[in-house]
XYZ file of N, CA, C and O in Angstrom:
680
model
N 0.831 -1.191 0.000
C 0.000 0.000 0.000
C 0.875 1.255 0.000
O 0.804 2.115 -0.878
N 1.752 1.302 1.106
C 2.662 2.293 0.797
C 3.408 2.583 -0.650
O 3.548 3.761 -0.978
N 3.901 1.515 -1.541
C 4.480 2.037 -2.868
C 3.294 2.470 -3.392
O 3.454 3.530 -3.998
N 2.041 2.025 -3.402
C 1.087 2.831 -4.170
C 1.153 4.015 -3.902
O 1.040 4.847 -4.802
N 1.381 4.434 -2.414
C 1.017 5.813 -2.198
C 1.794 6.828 -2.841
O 1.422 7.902 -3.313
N 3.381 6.116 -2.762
C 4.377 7.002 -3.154
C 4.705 6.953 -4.733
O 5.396 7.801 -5.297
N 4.125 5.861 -5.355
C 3.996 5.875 -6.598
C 2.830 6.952 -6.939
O 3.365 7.639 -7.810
N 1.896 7.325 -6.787
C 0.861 8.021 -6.834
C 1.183 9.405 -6.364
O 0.691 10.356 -6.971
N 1.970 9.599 -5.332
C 2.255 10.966 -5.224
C 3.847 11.715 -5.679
O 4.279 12.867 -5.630
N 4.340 10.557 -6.074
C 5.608 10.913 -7.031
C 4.616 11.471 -9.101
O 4.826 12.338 -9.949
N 3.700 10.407 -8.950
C 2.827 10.910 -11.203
C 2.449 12.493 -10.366
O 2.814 13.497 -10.976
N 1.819 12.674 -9.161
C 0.695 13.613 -8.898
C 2.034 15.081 -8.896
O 1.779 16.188 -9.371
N 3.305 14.734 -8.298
C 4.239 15.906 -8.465
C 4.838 16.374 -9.817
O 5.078 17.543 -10.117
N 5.061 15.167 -10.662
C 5.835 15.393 -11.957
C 4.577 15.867 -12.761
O 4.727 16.381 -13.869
N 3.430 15.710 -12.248
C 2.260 16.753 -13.177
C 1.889 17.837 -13.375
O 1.665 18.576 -14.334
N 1.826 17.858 -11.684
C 1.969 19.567 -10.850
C 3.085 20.057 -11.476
O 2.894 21.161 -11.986
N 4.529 19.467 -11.650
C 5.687 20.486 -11.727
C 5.813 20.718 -13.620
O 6.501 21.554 -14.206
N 4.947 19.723 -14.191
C 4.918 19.629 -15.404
C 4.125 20.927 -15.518
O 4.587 21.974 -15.969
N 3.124 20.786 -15.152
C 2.029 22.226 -15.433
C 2.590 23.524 -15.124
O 2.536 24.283 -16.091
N 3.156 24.064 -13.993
C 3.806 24.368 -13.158
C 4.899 25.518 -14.708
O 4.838 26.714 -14.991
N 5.881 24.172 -15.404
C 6.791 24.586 -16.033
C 6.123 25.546 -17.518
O 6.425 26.608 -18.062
N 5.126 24.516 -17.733
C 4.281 24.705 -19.249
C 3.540 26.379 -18.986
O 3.267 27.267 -19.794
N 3.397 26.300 -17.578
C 2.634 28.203 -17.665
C 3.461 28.927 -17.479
O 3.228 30.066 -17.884
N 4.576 28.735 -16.920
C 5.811 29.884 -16.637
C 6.529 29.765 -18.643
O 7.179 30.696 -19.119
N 6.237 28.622 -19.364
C 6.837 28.997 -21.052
C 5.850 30.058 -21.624
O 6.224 30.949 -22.386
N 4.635 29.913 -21.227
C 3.618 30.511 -21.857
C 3.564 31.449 -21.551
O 3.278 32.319 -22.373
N 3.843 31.816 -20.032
C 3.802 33.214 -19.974
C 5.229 33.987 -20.418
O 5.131 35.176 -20.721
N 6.390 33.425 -20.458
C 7.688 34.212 -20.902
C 6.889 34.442 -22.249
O 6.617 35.624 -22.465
N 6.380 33.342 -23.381
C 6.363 33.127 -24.740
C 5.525 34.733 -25.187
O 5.991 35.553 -25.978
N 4.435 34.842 -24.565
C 3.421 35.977 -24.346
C 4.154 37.438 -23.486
O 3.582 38.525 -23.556
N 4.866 37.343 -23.059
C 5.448 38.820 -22.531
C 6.444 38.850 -23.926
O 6.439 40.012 -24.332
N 7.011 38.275 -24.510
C 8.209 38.261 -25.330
C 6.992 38.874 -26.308
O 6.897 40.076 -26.558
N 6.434 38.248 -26.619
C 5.876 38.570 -27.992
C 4.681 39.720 -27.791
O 4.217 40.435 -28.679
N 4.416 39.706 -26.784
C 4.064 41.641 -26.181
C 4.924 42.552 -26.627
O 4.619 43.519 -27.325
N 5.989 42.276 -26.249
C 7.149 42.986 -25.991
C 7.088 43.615 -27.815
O 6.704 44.729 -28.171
N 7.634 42.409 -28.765
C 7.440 42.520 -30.074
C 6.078 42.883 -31.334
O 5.815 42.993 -32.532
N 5.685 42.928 -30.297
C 3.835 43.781 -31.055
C 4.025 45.054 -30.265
O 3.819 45.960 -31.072
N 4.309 45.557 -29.115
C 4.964 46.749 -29.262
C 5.840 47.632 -29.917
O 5.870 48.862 -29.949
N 6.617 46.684 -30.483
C 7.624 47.241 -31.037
C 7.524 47.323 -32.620
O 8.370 47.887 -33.313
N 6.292 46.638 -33.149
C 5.665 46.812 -34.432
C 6.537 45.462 -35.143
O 6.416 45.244 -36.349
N 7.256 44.753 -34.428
C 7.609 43.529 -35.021
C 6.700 41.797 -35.107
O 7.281 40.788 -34.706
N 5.316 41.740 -35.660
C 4.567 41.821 -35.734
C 4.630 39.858 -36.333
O 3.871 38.911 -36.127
N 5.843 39.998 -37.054
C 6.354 38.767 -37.288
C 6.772 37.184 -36.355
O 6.567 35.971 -36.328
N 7.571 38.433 -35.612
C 8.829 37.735 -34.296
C 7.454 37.253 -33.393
O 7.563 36.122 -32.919
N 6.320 37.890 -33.131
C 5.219 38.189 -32.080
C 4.202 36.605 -32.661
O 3.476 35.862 -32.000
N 4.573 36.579 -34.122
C 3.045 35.307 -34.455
C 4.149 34.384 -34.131
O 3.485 33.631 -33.419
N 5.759 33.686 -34.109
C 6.339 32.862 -33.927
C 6.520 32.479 -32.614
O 6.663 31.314 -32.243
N 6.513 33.692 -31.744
C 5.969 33.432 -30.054
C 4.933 33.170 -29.826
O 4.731 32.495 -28.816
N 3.726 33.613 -30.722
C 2.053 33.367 -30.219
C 1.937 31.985 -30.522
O 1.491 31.238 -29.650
N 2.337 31.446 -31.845
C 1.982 30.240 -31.716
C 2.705 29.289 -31.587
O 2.271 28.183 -31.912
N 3.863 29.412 -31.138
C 4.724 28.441 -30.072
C 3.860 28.177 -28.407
O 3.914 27.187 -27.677
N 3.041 29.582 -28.204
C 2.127 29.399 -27.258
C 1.100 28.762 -27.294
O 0.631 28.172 -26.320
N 0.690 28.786 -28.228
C -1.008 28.462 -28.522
C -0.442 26.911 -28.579
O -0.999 26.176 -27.764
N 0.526 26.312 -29.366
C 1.019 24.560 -29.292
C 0.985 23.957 -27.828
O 0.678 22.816 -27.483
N 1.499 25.347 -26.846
C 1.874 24.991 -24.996
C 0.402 24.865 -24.936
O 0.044 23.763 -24.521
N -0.663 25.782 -25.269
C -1.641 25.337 -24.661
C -2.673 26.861 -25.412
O -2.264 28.021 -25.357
N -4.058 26.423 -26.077
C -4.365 27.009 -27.184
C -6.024 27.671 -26.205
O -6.973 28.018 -26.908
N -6.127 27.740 -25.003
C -7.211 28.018 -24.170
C -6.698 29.362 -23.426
O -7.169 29.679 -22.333
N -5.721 30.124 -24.069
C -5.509 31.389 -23.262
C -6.105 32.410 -23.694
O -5.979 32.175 -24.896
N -6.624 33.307 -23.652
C -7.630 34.652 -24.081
C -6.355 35.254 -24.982
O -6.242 35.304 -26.207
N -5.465 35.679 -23.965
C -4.535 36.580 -24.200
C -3.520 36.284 -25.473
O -3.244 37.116 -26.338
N -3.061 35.041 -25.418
C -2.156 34.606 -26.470
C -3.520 34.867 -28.267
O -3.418 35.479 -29.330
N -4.293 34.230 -27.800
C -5.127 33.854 -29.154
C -5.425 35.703 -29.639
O -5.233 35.969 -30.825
N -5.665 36.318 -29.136
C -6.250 37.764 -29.086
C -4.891 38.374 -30.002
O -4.849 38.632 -31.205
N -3.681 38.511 -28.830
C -2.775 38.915 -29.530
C -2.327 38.274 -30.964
O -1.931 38.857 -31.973
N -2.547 36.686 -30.685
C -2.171 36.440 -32.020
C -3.009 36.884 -33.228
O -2.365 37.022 -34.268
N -4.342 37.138 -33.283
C -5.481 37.750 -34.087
C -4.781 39.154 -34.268
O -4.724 39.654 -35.391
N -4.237 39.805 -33.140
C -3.622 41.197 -33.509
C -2.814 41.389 -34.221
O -2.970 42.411 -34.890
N -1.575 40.591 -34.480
C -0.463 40.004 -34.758
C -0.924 39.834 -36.760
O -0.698 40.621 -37.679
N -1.568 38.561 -36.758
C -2.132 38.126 -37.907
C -2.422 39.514 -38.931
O -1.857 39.897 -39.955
N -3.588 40.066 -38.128
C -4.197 41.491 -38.546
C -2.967 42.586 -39.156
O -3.093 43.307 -40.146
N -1.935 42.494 -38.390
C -0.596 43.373 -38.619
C -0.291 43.345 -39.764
O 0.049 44.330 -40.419
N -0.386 41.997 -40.239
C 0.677 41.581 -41.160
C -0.813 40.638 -42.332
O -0.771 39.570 -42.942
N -1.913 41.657 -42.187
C -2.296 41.304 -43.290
C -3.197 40.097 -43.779
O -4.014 40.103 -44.699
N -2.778 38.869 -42.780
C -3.300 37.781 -42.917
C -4.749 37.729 -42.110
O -5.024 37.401 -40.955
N -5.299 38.047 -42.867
C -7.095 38.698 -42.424
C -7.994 37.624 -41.874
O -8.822 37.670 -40.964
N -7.442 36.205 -43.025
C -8.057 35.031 -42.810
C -7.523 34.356 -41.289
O -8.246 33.751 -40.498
N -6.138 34.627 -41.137
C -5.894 33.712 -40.423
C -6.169 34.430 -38.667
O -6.234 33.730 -37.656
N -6.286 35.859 -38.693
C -6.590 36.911 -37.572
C -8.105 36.474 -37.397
O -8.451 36.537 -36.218
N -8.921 36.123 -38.113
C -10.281 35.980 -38.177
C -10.792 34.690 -37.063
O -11.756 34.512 -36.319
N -9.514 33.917 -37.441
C -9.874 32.434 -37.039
C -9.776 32.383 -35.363
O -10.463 31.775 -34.542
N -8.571 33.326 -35.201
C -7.626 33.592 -33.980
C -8.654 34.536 -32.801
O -8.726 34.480 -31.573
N -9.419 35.446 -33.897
C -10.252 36.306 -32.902
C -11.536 35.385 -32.743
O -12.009 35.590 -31.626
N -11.821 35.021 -33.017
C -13.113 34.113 -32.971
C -13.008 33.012 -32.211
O -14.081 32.502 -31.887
N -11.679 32.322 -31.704
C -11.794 31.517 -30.244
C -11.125 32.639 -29.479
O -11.242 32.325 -28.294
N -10.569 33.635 -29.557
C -10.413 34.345 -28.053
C -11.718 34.686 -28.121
O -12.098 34.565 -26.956
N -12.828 35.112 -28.910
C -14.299 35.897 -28.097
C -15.220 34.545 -27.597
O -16.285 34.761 -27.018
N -14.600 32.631 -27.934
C -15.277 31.819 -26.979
C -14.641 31.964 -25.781
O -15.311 32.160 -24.768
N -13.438 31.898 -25.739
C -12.716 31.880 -24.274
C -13.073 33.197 -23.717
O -12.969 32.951 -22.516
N -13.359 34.201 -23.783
C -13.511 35.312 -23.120
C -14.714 36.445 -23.531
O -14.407 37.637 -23.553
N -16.297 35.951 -23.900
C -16.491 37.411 -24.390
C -17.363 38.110 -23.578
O -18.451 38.545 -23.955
N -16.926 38.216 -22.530
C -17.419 39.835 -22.138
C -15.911 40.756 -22.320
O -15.796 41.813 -21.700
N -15.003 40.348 -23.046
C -14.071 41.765 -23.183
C -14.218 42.368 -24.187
O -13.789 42.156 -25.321
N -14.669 42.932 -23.891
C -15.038 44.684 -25.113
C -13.994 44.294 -26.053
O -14.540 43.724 -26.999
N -12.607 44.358 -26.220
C -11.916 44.353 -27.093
C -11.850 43.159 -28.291
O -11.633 43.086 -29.500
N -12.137 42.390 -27.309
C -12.168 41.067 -28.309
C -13.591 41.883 -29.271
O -13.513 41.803 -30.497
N -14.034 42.151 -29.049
C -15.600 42.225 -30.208
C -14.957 43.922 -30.801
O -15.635 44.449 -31.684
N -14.053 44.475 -30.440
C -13.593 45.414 -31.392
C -12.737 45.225 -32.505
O -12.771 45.863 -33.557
N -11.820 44.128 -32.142
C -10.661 43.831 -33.056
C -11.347 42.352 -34.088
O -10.899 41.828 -35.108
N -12.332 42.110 -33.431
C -13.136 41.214 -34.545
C -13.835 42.266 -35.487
O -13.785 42.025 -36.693
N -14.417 43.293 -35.106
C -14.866 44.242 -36.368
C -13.918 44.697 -37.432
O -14.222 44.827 -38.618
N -12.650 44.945 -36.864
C -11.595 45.665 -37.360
C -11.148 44.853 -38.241
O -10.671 45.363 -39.254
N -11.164 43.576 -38.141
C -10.751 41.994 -38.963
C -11.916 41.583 -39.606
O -11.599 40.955 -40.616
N -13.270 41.669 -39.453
C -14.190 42.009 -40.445
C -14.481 42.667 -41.595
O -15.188 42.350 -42.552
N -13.719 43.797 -41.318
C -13.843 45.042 -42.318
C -12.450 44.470 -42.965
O -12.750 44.166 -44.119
N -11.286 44.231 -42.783
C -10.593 44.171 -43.285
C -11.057 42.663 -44.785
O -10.603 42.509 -45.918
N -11.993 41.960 -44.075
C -11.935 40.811 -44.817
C -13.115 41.313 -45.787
O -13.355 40.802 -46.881
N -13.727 42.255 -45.292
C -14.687 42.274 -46.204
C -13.869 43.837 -47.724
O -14.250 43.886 -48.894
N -12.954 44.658 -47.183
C -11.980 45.202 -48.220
C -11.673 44.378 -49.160
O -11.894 44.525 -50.362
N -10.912 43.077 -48.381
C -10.304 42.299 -49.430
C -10.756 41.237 -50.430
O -10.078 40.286 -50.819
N -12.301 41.616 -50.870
C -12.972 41.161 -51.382
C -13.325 42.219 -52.705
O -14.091 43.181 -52.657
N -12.469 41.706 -53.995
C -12.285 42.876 -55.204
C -13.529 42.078 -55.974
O -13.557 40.910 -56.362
N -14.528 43.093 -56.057
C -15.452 42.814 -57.306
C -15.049 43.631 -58.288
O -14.720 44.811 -58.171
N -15.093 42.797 -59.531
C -15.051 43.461 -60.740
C -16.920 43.031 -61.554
O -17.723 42.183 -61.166
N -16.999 43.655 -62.300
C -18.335 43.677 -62.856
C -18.525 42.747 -63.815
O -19.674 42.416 -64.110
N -17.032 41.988 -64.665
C -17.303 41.133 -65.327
C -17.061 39.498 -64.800
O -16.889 38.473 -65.460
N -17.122 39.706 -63.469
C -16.632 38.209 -62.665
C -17.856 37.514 -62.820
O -18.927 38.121 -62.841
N -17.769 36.234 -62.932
C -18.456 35.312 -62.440
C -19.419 35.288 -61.408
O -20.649 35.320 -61.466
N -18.681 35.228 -60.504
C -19.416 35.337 -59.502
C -19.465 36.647 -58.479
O -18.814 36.948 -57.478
N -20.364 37.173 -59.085
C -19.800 38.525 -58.754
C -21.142 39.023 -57.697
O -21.179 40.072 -57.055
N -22.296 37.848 -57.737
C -23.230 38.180 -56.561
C -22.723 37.201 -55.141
O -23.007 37.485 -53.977
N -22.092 36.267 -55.490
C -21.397 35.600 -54.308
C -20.638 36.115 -53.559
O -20.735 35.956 -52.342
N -19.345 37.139 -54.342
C -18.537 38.506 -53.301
C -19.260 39.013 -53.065
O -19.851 38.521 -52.104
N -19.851 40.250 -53.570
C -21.005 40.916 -53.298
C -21.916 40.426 -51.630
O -21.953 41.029 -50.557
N -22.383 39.451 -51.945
C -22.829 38.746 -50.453
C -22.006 38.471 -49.401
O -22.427 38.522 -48.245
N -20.524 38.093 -49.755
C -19.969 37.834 -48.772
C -19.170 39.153 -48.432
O -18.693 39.135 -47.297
N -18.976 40.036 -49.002
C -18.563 41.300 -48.813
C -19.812 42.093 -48.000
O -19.295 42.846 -47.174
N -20.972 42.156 -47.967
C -22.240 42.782 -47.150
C -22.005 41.861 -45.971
O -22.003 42.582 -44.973
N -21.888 41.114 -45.767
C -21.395 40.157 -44.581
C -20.870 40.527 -43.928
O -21.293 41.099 -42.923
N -19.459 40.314 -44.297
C -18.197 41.009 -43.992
C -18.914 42.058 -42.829
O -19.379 41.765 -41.727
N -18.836 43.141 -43.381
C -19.243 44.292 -42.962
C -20.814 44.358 -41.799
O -21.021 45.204 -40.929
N -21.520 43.428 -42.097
C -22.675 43.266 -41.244
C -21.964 42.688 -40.260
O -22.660 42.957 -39.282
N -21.043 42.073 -39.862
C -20.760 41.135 -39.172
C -19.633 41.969 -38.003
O -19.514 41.761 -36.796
N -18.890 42.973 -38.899
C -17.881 43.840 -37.905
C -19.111 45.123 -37.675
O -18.624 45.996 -36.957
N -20.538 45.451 -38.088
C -21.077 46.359 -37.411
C -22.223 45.540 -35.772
O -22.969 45.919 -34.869
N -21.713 44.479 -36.246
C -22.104 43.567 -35.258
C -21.204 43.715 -33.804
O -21.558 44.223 -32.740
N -19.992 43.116 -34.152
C -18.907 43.248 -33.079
C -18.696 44.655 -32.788
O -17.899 44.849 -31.870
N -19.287 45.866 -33.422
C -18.680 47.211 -32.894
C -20.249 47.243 -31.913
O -20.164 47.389 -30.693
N -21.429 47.112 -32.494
C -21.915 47.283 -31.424
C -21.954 46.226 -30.294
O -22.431 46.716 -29.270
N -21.746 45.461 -30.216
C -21.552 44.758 -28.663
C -20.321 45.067 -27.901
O -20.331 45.109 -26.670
N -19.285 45.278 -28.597
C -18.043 46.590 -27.959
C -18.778 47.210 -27.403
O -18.974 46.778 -26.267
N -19.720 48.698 -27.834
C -20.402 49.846 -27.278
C -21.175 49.330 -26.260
O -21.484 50.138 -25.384
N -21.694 47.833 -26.109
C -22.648 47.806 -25.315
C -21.974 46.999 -24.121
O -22.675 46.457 -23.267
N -20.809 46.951 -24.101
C -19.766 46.015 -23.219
C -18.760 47.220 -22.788
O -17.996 47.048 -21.838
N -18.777 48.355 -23.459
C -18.038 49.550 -22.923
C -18.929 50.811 -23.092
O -18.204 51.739 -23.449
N -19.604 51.014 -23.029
C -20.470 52.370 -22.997
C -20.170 53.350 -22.851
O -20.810 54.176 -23.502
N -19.371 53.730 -22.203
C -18.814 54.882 -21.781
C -16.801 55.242 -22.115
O -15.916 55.912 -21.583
N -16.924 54.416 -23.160
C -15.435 54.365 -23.689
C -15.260 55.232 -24.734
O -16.116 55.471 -25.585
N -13.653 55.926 -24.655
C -13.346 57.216 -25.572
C -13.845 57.011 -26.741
O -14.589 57.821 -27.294
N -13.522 56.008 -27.191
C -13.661 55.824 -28.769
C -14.906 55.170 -28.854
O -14.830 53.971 -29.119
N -16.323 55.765 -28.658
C -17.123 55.381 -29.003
C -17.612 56.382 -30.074
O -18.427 55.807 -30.796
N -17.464 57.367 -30.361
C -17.935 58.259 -31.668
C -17.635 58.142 -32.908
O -18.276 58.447 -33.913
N -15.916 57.358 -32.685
C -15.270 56.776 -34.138
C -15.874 55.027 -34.185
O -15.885 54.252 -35.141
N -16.136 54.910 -33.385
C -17.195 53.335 -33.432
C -18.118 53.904 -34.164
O -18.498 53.263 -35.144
N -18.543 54.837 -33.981
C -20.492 54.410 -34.451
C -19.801 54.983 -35.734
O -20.242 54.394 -36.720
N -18.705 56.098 -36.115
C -18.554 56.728 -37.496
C -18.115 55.011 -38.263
O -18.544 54.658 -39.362
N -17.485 54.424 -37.655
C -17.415 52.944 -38.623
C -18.733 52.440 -38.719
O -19.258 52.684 -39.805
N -19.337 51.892 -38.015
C -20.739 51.648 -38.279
C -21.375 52.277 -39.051
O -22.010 51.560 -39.824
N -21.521 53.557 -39.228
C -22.125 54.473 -40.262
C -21.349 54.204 -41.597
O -22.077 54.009 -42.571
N -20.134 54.164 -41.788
C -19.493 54.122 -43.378
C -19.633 52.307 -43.257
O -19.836 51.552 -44.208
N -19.516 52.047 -42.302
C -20.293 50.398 -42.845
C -21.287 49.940 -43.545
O -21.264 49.085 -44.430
N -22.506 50.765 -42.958
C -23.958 50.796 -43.280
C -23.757 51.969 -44.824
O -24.681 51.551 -45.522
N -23.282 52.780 -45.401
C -22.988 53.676 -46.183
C -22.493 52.080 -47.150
O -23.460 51.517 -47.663
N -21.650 51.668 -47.291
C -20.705 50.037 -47.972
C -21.900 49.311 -48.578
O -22.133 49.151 -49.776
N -22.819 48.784 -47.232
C -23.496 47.660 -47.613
C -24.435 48.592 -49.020
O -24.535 48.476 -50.242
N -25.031 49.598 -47.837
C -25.769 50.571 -49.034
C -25.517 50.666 -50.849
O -26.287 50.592 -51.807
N -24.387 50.818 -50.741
C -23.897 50.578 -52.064
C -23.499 49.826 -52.882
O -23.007 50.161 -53.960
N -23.673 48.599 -52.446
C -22.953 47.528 -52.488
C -24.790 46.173 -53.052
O -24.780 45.068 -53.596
N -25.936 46.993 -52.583
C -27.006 46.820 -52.361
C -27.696 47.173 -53.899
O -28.384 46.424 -54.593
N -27.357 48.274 -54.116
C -27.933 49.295 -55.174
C -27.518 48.520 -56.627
O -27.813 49.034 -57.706
C-alpha cells in the first residue's frame, strides 16, 4: 500500500511540476511577444504566439494577440480564425468584439469585385457580410463599454459600414 502511495504521489508531483513549467513557457512566450507587437515587429510576435497556442491554445490573451499580430501583417483570414476563439474563451471583453470588427472590415476590403466576374453576386454577399458582421462586433463593444473614448469613431465605422453595404445593395 505504501508504494502505491508514493507511486501516486511521485505521477501527482511530476504533473503539478509539469504544469507548473508549461505556464511559466507561456507566460515568458506571451510577454516576449508583447514585448514585439509593441515594437511593431509583428512577425517575431506570431512565432511566439503560436509556439504558445502549441503549450496550450485556451488562453484569451495569447489567441487575441495572435489575431492582432495576424491582422498586422495582413493575414485577415488567419486573424479571423484567432479572434473568434479568443471571443469563446472570453467574451465579455469589449476588445475582443472590437478587433473582430476591425478583422471584419478588413476581410470584407479584401474582397475585389469586378463587374465582369463570375461570380460577382457571391462577393457581393460575402462582402455585405463582412461588414454586417464587424457592425455587429462594434456594437456589442459599445454595449460592453459604454462609456469608452472611442465610441464616436465606433459608431462613425458603423455608419461608413452601413454607407458600404448601401452601395454595395444598389
Amino acid at each position: 500500500m505504501r508504494k502505491i502511495f508514493t507511486f501516486l504521489l511521485i505521477l501527482f508531483l511530476a504533473v503539478f511540476c509539469s504544469a507548473c513549467v508549461n505556464n511559466y513557457a507561456i507566460y515568458k512566450l506571451n510577454t516576449i511577444a508583447s514585448e514585439y507587437l509593441n515594437e511593431g515587429n509583428s512577425q517575431a510576435a506570431i512565432s511566439r504566439l503560436e509556439s504558445s497556442v502549441d503549450l496550450d491554445g485556451n488562453i484569451y490573451e495569447t489567441r487575441y494577440n495572435l489575431a492582432v499580430a495576424y491582422y498586422n501583417t495582413q493575414q485577415c483570414d488567419k486573424a479571423l480564425n484567432e479572434i473568434s476563439i479568443a471571443k469563446t474563451l472570453l467574451s465579455t471583453e469589449p476588445a475582443v468584439f472590437y478587433m473582430d470588427g476591425v478583422i471584419n472590415e478588413c476581410m470584407a476590403s479584401n474582397i475585389e469585385i469586378k463587374k465582369n466576374d463570375k461570380d460577382v453576386t457571391e462577393k457581393t454577399v460575402n462582402k455585405i457580410n463582412f461588414y454586417k458582421k464587424a457592425n455587429l462586433s462594434y456594437e456589442n463593444y459599445l454595449r460592453l463599454a459604454p462609456n469608452s473614448d472611442d465610441s464616436n469613431s465606433v459608431n462613425q465605422k458603423i455608419n461608413q459600414n452601413n454607407e458600404e453595404i448601401s452601395k454595395l445593395t444598389k
